[in-house]
Coordinates of C-alpha atoms in Angstrom, one line a residue:
M1 CA -22.5 -10.4 -128.5
L2 CA -19.9 -8.3 -129.2
D3 CA -16.5 -8.8 -131.1
K4 CA -13.3 -7.9 -129.4
H5 CA -13.1 -5.2 -131.2
G6 CA -16.6 -4.0 -130.0
T7 CA -18.3 -4.4 -133.6
P8 CA -21.6 -6.2 -133.6
L9 CA -22.2 -10.0 -134.0
Q10 CA -25.0 -12.5 -134.4
P11 CA -27.0 -12.6 -131.3
C12 CA -26.5 -16.3 -129.3
T13 CA -28.5 -18.1 -126.7
P14 CA -28.0 -17.3 -122.9
A15 CA -26.8 -21.6 -122.3
R16 CA -23.8 -19.5 -125.2
A17 CA -23.3 -17.0 -123.4
R18 CA -22.4 -19.0 -120.6
K19 CA -19.7 -21.0 -121.6
L20 CA -17.8 -18.6 -123.3
L21 CA -17.8 -16.6 -119.8
T22 CA -16.8 -20.5 -118.1
K23 CA -14.3 -21.2 -120.7
E24 CA -12.8 -16.7 -120.2
R25 CA -13.5 -16.7 -124.1
A26 CA -15.3 -13.8 -123.6
V27 CA -15.9 -10.7 -121.2
V28 CA -19.1 -9.0 -119.4
H29 CA -19.6 -5.8 -121.6
H30 CA -22.9 -4.8 -120.0
H31 CA -25.6 -5.9 -117.6
T32 CA -28.6 -4.6 -118.8
P33 CA -29.0 -5.6 -121.6
F34 CA -26.5 -8.7 -120.9
V35 CA -23.8 -8.1 -123.8
I36 CA -20.8 -9.6 -123.8
R37 CA -17.9 -9.0 -125.8
L38 CA -15.1 -12.3 -127.3
K39 CA -11.7 -12.1 -126.5
D40 CA -10.3 -14.0 -129.7
R41 CA -12.7 -13.4 -132.1
T42 CA -13.4 -10.2 -134.9
A43 CA -16.7 -10.0 -137.1
A44 CA -14.1 -10.3 -140.3
D45 CA -13.7 -14.1 -139.0
S46 CA -17.4 -14.6 -138.0
E47 CA -20.8 -14.8 -140.1
T48 CA -22.8 -12.3 -139.4
D49 CA -26.9 -12.4 -141.2
G50 CA -28.0 -9.5 -139.1
V51 CA -30.8 -8.7 -137.0
E52 CA -34.1 -6.8 -137.2
V53 CA -36.2 -4.3 -135.0
G54 CA -39.5 -4.6 -134.6
V55 CA -41.7 -1.3 -132.8
D56 CA -44.6 -1.1 -131.4
P57 CA -45.1 2.1 -130.4
G58 CA -47.6 3.1 -127.3
S59 CA -48.5 6.1 -125.3
K60 CA -47.5 4.1 -121.9
H61 CA -45.6 1.2 -123.2
T62 CA -44.4 0.6 -126.6
G63 CA -42.4 -3.1 -127.2
I64 CA -39.5 -3.8 -129.4
A65 CA -38.5 -6.9 -130.3
V66 CA -35.0 -8.1 -132.3
F67 CA -35.3 -11.2 -134.1
T68 CA -33.9 -12.9 -137.4
A69 CA -35.9 -12.6 -140.5
Q70 CA -35.1 -16.2 -143.3
A71 CA -37.5 -16.6 -146.3
G72 CA -40.7 -14.7 -144.6
Q73 CA -39.9 -16.8 -140.9
R74 CA -39.2 -14.5 -137.8
R75 CA -37.5 -16.2 -134.5
G76 CA -37.7 -13.8 -131.7
R77 CA -34.0 -13.3 -130.6
Y78 CA -34.9 -10.8 -127.8
A79 CA -37.6 -8.5 -125.9
L80 CA -38.0 -4.6 -124.7
Q81 CA -40.9 -3.5 -123.4
L82 CA -40.6 0.4 -122.7
D83 CA -42.5 2.5 -120.0
H84 CA -42.8 5.9 -120.9
R85 CA -43.1 9.0 -118.1
G86 CA -44.8 11.6 -120.7
A87 CA -47.4 11.7 -117.7
T88 CA -44.8 12.5 -115.6
I89 CA -43.5 15.0 -117.5
R90 CA -46.7 17.0 -118.3
K91 CA -47.6 16.6 -114.2
K92 CA -43.8 18.2 -113.5
L93 CA -44.1 21.2 -116.8
E94 CA -48.0 21.9 -114.9
Q95 CA -46.1 21.7 -111.8
R96 CA -43.8 24.3 -112.5
S97 CA -45.9 26.8 -114.5
A98 CA -48.2 27.4 -111.3
Y99 CA -45.1 28.1 -108.9
R100 CA -44.2 30.8 -111.7
R101 CA -47.8 32.1 -111.6
G102 CA -48.0 32.4 -108.2
R103 CA -44.6 33.5 -107.9
R104 CA -46.0 36.5 -109.6
T105 CA -49.2 37.1 -108.6
R106 CA -47.6 36.9 -105.1
N107 CA -45.8 40.6 -104.7
L108 CA -42.7 38.6 -104.7
R109 CA -39.9 39.6 -107.3
Y110 CA -41.2 40.4 -110.7
R111 CA -41.1 38.5 -113.6
A112 CA -42.6 39.7 -116.8
P113 CA -45.0 37.3 -118.8
R114 CA -43.4 36.5 -122.3
F115 CA -45.6 36.2 -125.3
L116 CA -43.9 37.3 -128.2
N117 CA -40.5 35.9 -128.1
R118 CA -41.5 31.7 -128.2
S119 CA -41.1 30.6 -131.5
R120 CA -41.9 26.9 -132.2
P121 CA -39.9 24.8 -134.8
D122 CA -41.7 23.4 -137.4
G123 CA -42.5 20.1 -136.2
W124 CA -42.5 21.1 -132.6
L125 CA -43.5 18.1 -130.0
A126 CA -44.8 19.0 -126.9
P127 CA -41.8 17.6 -124.4
S128 CA -43.8 14.6 -123.2
L129 CA -44.6 13.6 -126.1
R130 CA -41.1 14.4 -127.8
H131 CA -39.7 12.4 -124.8
R132 CA -41.8 9.1 -126.3
V133 CA -39.9 9.5 -129.7
D134 CA -36.2 10.2 -128.2
T135 CA -36.7 7.3 -126.3
T136 CA -37.7 5.1 -128.6
T137 CA -35.3 6.1 -131.1
S138 CA -32.4 6.4 -128.3
W139 CA -33.4 2.1 -127.7
V140 CA -32.9 1.4 -130.9
A141 CA -29.9 2.8 -131.3
R142 CA -28.6 1.2 -128.6
L143 CA -29.7 -2.7 -129.9
A144 CA -27.8 -1.6 -132.7
R145 CA -24.6 -0.6 -131.5
W146 CA -24.7 -4.2 -129.5
S147 CA -26.2 -6.0 -132.6
P148 CA -26.2 -6.1 -136.0
V149 CA -29.4 -4.2 -137.3
R150 CA -30.1 -4.5 -141.0
A151 CA -33.8 -3.2 -140.7
V152 CA -37.0 -1.4 -138.3
H153 CA -40.0 -1.9 -139.0
V154 CA -42.9 0.4 -137.6
E155 CA -46.4 0.1 -136.8
R156 CA -47.6 3.4 -137.9
V157 CA -51.7 3.0 -136.5
A158 CA -53.6 5.9 -137.0
F159 CA -57.0 6.4 -134.3
D160 CA -60.1 8.0 -135.9
T161 CA -60.9 9.4 -132.3
H162 CA -64.0 10.9 -133.5
A163 CA -65.4 7.5 -134.0
L164 CA -63.7 6.2 -130.5
S165 CA -65.9 9.0 -129.2
A166 CA -68.9 8.4 -130.4
G167 CA -68.5 4.7 -129.1
K168 CA -69.9 3.2 -132.9
P169 CA -68.9 3.2 -136.4
L170 CA -69.2 6.7 -138.6
E171 CA -70.5 7.7 -142.2
G172 CA -70.9 10.4 -144.3
A173 CA -71.7 13.8 -142.2
E174 CA -71.9 11.9 -138.8
Y175 CA -68.4 12.8 -138.8
Q176 CA -69.3 16.6 -139.8
N177 CA -71.5 16.1 -135.5
G178 CA -69.9 16.2 -132.8
T179 CA -71.0 14.8 -129.5
L180 CA -73.0 18.3 -128.9
H181 CA -74.9 18.5 -131.5
G182 CA -78.2 20.0 -131.1
Y183 CA -77.5 20.6 -127.6
E184 CA -75.9 22.3 -124.9
V185 CA -73.7 21.2 -122.3
R186 CA -76.4 21.7 -119.6
E187 CA -78.6 20.3 -121.6
Y188 CA -77.1 17.3 -122.8
L189 CA -76.2 16.3 -119.4
L190 CA -80.3 16.6 -118.2
A191 CA -81.7 14.7 -121.1
K192 CA -79.2 12.0 -120.6
F193 CA -79.4 11.6 -116.7
G194 CA -82.7 12.4 -116.9
R195 CA -82.2 15.1 -114.3
A196 CA -81.2 13.2 -111.9
C197 CA -78.6 13.1 -109.6
V198 CA -76.0 10.4 -110.4
Y199 CA -74.8 9.3 -107.1
C200 CA -77.7 9.7 -104.9
G201 CA -80.5 10.0 -107.5
A202 CA -82.0 12.9 -106.2
T203 CA -84.9 15.1 -108.1
N204 CA -86.2 17.9 -108.4
V205 CA -83.1 20.2 -106.8
A206 CA -80.1 21.8 -108.2
L207 CA -78.2 20.0 -110.0
N208 CA -74.3 20.8 -110.8
I209 CA -71.9 20.1 -113.1
D210 CA -69.4 17.6 -112.0
H211 CA -66.2 15.3 -113.2
V212 CA -66.0 11.9 -112.9
Q213 CA -62.2 11.1 -113.0
P214 CA -61.5 14.9 -111.3
R215 CA -59.2 17.6 -112.7
S216 CA -56.8 17.0 -110.3
R217 CA -55.9 13.3 -111.3
G218 CA -55.8 14.0 -115.1
G219 CA -59.7 14.4 -115.8
G220 CA -60.5 16.2 -118.6
D221 CA -63.8 18.7 -119.7
R222 CA -64.9 16.3 -122.2
V223 CA -68.6 15.7 -122.6
S224 CA -68.2 12.2 -121.8
N225 CA -66.6 13.1 -118.6
L226 CA -69.2 15.0 -117.2
V227 CA -72.5 14.0 -115.3
L228 CA -75.1 15.8 -113.0
A229 CA -74.3 16.0 -109.2
C230 CA -76.4 17.5 -106.3
V231 CA -75.1 20.1 -104.2
P232 CA -74.3 18.2 -101.4
C233 CA -73.0 15.0 -103.1
N234 CA -70.9 17.2 -105.0
E235 CA -69.4 18.6 -101.8
R236 CA -68.8 15.1 -100.2
K237 CA -66.9 13.6 -103.9
S238 CA -64.3 17.0 -103.5
N239 CA -61.5 15.2 -105.5
R240 CA -62.0 11.6 -104.6
P241 CA -62.8 8.8 -107.9
V242 CA -65.8 7.6 -108.3
E243 CA -64.7 4.4 -107.2
E244 CA -63.5 5.6 -103.4
F245 CA -67.0 7.8 -103.2
A246 CA -70.2 5.7 -104.9
P247 CA -68.3 2.0 -105.1
K248 CA -72.1 0.7 -105.1
R249 CA -72.5 2.9 -108.5
A250 CA -69.2 3.4 -109.5
A251 CA -69.6 0.5 -112.3
D252 CA -72.9 2.0 -113.9
I253 CA -71.4 6.0 -113.8
L254 CA -68.2 4.8 -115.4
K255 CA -70.4 2.8 -118.2
R256 CA -71.9 5.9 -119.2
A257 CA -68.5 7.7 -118.8
K258 CA -65.7 7.0 -122.0
A259 CA -62.5 6.2 -122.5
P260 CA -60.4 9.5 -122.3
L261 CA -58.7 10.0 -125.8
R262 CA -55.2 11.2 -124.5
D263 CA -53.2 7.8 -125.3
A264 CA -54.7 7.9 -128.9
A265 CA -54.0 11.3 -130.0
A266 CA -50.2 10.8 -128.2
V267 CA -49.7 8.1 -130.6
N268 CA -51.4 9.5 -133.9
S269 CA -49.4 13.1 -132.8
T270 CA -45.6 10.8 -132.4
R271 CA -46.0 8.7 -135.1
W272 CA -44.7 11.0 -137.7
S273 CA -41.9 12.3 -136.2
L274 CA -40.7 8.6 -134.5
W275 CA -41.0 7.4 -138.1
Q276 CA -38.9 10.1 -139.7
A277 CA -36.3 10.1 -136.9
L278 CA -35.8 5.9 -137.3
D279 CA -35.6 6.4 -141.2
A280 CA -33.2 8.8 -140.9
V281 CA -30.9 6.2 -139.2
W282 CA -32.1 2.5 -140.6
P283 CA -34.4 1.5 -143.7
T284 CA -37.6 1.6 -141.9
H285 CA -40.6 0.1 -143.3
T286 CA -43.9 0.7 -142.0
A287 CA -47.3 -1.4 -141.5
S288 CA -50.9 -0.8 -140.2
G289 CA -52.2 -1.3 -136.7
G290 CA -54.9 -4.5 -138.6
R291 CA -51.6 -5.7 -140.8
T292 CA -50.0 -6.8 -136.9
K293 CA -53.2 -7.9 -135.5
W294 CA -53.5 -10.1 -138.5
N295 CA -50.4 -11.6 -137.9
R296 CA -50.5 -12.1 -134.2
T297 CA -54.1 -14.1 -134.7
R298 CA -52.5 -16.5 -137.2
T299 CA -50.1 -17.3 -135.5
A300 CA -51.8 -18.1 -132.5
L301 CA -49.6 -15.1 -130.2
P302 CA -51.3 -13.5 -127.1
K303 CA -52.2 -9.7 -126.8
T304 CA -48.7 -7.9 -125.8
H305 CA -46.2 -4.8 -126.4
T306 CA -43.6 -7.4 -127.7
L307 CA -45.7 -9.9 -129.3
D308 CA -46.8 -6.9 -131.2
A309 CA -43.0 -5.6 -132.2
L310 CA -42.7 -9.3 -133.4
A311 CA -45.8 -9.6 -135.9
V312 CA -45.3 -6.2 -137.2
G313 CA -45.0 -6.0 -141.4
K314 CA -45.0 -8.8 -143.9
L315 CA -44.4 -12.3 -142.5
D316 CA -45.1 -15.9 -143.3
C317 CA -44.6 -17.8 -139.9
I318 CA -43.4 -16.7 -136.4
T319 CA -40.8 -19.8 -135.4
E320 CA -39.6 -18.3 -131.9
A321 CA -40.8 -15.8 -129.7
V322 CA -38.5 -15.8 -126.4
R323 CA -39.9 -16.1 -122.5
L324 CA -38.4 -13.2 -120.8
V325 CA -39.2 -9.7 -121.5
L326 CA -36.9 -7.2 -120.5
V327 CA -38.8 -4.3 -119.3
A328 CA -37.2 -0.2 -119.0
G329 CA -39.2 2.0 -116.9
C330 CA -37.8 5.8 -117.3
T331 CA -36.7 7.4 -114.3
G332 CA -34.4 10.5 -116.0
R333 CA -31.6 11.0 -114.7
G334 CA -32.9 12.9 -111.3
T335 CA -32.5 17.0 -111.3
H336 CA -30.4 19.8 -111.0
A337 CA -32.7 21.5 -108.6
R338 CA -31.3 20.9 -104.7
T339 CA -33.9 22.4 -103.1
R340 CA -37.3 20.6 -102.4
P341 CA -40.6 22.2 -102.6
D342 CA -43.4 21.8 -100.4
K343 CA -46.9 21.7 -102.3
H344 CA -47.6 25.5 -102.1
G345 CA -43.8 26.1 -103.7
F346 CA -41.9 27.5 -100.5
P347 CA -38.7 25.3 -99.8
R348 CA -39.2 22.1 -97.5
L349 CA -35.6 20.8 -97.7
R350 CA -32.4 21.2 -99.2
L351 CA -30.3 18.1 -100.8
P352 CA -26.6 17.5 -100.5
R353 CA -24.2 19.1 -103.0
H354 CA -22.8 16.2 -104.0
K355 CA -24.5 13.4 -105.7
Q356 CA -22.0 10.0 -105.1
F357 CA -21.1 8.9 -101.4
F358 CA -18.6 6.5 -101.3
G359 CA -18.2 5.6 -104.9
Y360 CA -22.4 5.3 -105.3
A361 CA -25.4 7.7 -107.0
T362 CA -29.1 7.3 -106.9
G363 CA -30.1 5.4 -108.9
D364 CA -27.4 2.9 -109.7
L365 CA -27.4 -1.0 -109.8
V366 CA -26.5 -2.6 -107.1
R367 CA -25.9 -6.1 -105.4
A368 CA -26.4 -6.5 -101.6
V369 CA -25.3 -9.9 -100.4
V370 CA -26.3 -9.6 -96.5
P371 CA -24.9 -12.5 -94.5
T372 CA -27.0 -12.3 -91.3
G373 CA -30.1 -10.0 -89.9
K374 CA -33.2 -9.5 -90.9
K375 CA -32.3 -8.2 -94.4
A376 CA -30.2 -11.3 -95.0
G377 CA -30.3 -12.9 -98.9
T378 CA -29.1 -11.1 -101.8
H379 CA -31.6 -8.0 -102.5
T380 CA -30.0 -6.7 -106.6
G381 CA -32.2 -3.2 -107.8
R382 CA -31.6 0.5 -108.2
V383 CA -30.1 2.3 -104.6
A384 CA -30.7 5.3 -103.2
V385 CA -27.9 6.7 -101.8
R386 CA -27.0 8.6 -98.0
A387 CA -24.1 10.3 -96.7
T388 CA -24.3 8.1 -93.6
G389 CA -23.9 5.2 -95.5
S390 CA -27.4 3.2 -95.2
F391 CA -28.7 2.7 -98.7
N392 CA -31.7 1.6 -99.5
I393 CA -32.1 -0.8 -102.8
T394 CA -35.3 -1.2 -104.7
T395 CA -35.6 -4.6 -106.0
R396 CA -38.4 -6.5 -108.2
H397 CA -40.5 -7.4 -104.8
G398 CA -40.1 -4.1 -103.3
T399 CA -37.9 -1.9 -101.4
V400 CA -35.5 -3.0 -98.5
Q401 CA -34.8 -0.2 -96.4
G402 CA -31.4 0.2 -94.7
I403 CA -28.6 -1.9 -96.2
N404 CA -24.9 -1.3 -94.9
R405 CA -22.8 0.0 -97.9
K406 CA -20.3 -2.3 -97.3
Y407 CA -22.6 -5.4 -98.3
V408 CA -22.8 -3.5 -101.6
R409 CA -21.1 -4.3 -105.2
L410 CA -21.9 -2.0 -108.2
L411 CA -23.1 -3.9 -111.2
Q412 CA -24.3 -1.1 -113.1
R413 CA -24.3 3.0 -113.0
A414 CA -27.3 5.1 -113.4
D415 CA -28.4 5.6 -117.1
G416 CA -32.4 6.9 -116.5
Y417 CA -33.6 3.6 -116.3
A418 CA -35.1 1.1 -113.9
Y419 CA -35.0 -2.4 -115.1
T420 CA -37.3 -5.7 -114.1
T421 CA -38.1 -9.1 -116.0
Q422 CA -41.9 -10.4 -116.8
P423 CA -42.6 -13.5 -118.4
E424 CA -43.9 -13.1 -121.9
G425 CA -47.0 -14.1 -122.8
P426 CA -50.8 -14.1 -121.3
S427 CA -49.4 -12.6 -118.0
A428 CA -47.7 -9.7 -118.6
A429 CA -50.6 -8.7 -120.6
A430 CA -52.6 -8.5 -118.2
R431 CA -50.5 -6.5 -116.3

């Protein structure tokens, strides 16, 4: 909630916001997240205690909670789950690299490879990792524009990737021994799988090394992702997931394959940069993941990203938690390229020169009220525009195609995110 000059005030409940809007004492300042601006009050005439923000950083999802804290008691006021797109960024960069490498070797326009002109500054992060830090910091800054943020609490956890890889606690010199201690890769796999194909069980045949999670689908070359397969099984499996190729043996094979450490490595790489970025603007307090779990357990809260954010740091009890969580999925702001390539990198189609049609652009948050026909009803979501005036609207229930522009009303311009809501609690954690 803001005063008439745009200064943040203490957050209010949805019921009070409805009353203020009904009495025309306030106007809608921002649709999602919902922010109102009072017309008859200033910050000098109001009592503002301030709020604090908790951040639970993750590789795929980050939980952010806004709460009030008095005498060790926390009261949740707002909850946000930020869905990152680091995996998409990494995939796009690899695709661009493959296109450029292909053009160099196809006798097309020659572009000399660069080697010695790529210096990296101190603290450099890969684009997929920098994205996680920047989006989290920008959302805390957004919340600080709409509420009086006094302090930030962030969980700065460090994952022991060596112990995760071993699947057991390690002590002393065991940290110096890797998975292949005393083995070569092929000898290790032969001993581990009894010199038999994991898919058909064939023995005394030529065996190839196969990836449980194919490299084309994000799998790595870690030894925990490698198995033995006979030549026919290896050729038939190709790049299909193991659940599709061998559904009966998939559970047993996946038990032997260990979880990849990519997510843990991403959190480890960004935890210091995130803390430094937040601490440069607001007083930032850090806490361990163990403290967060202890707080959540003794207050009988389920495991979710937003409730972890509410339980970060030192506290005595949590008296209230929100019931509805806003999920902001990072979608980006489109692309400057007007050409869509095929799988080989050659032009497939060209996009229009203009991004706006009839006053709308792809990604805008709109509401369409269709009175009659098969698509009758109210549809709220992100719009995909066409020059013909027939739009698609993606809602939380799916995509509705072919909505005429005359039924569409703009709610909010595109800001690079797709918004949905979900209930707080175990149902949200299952997602």
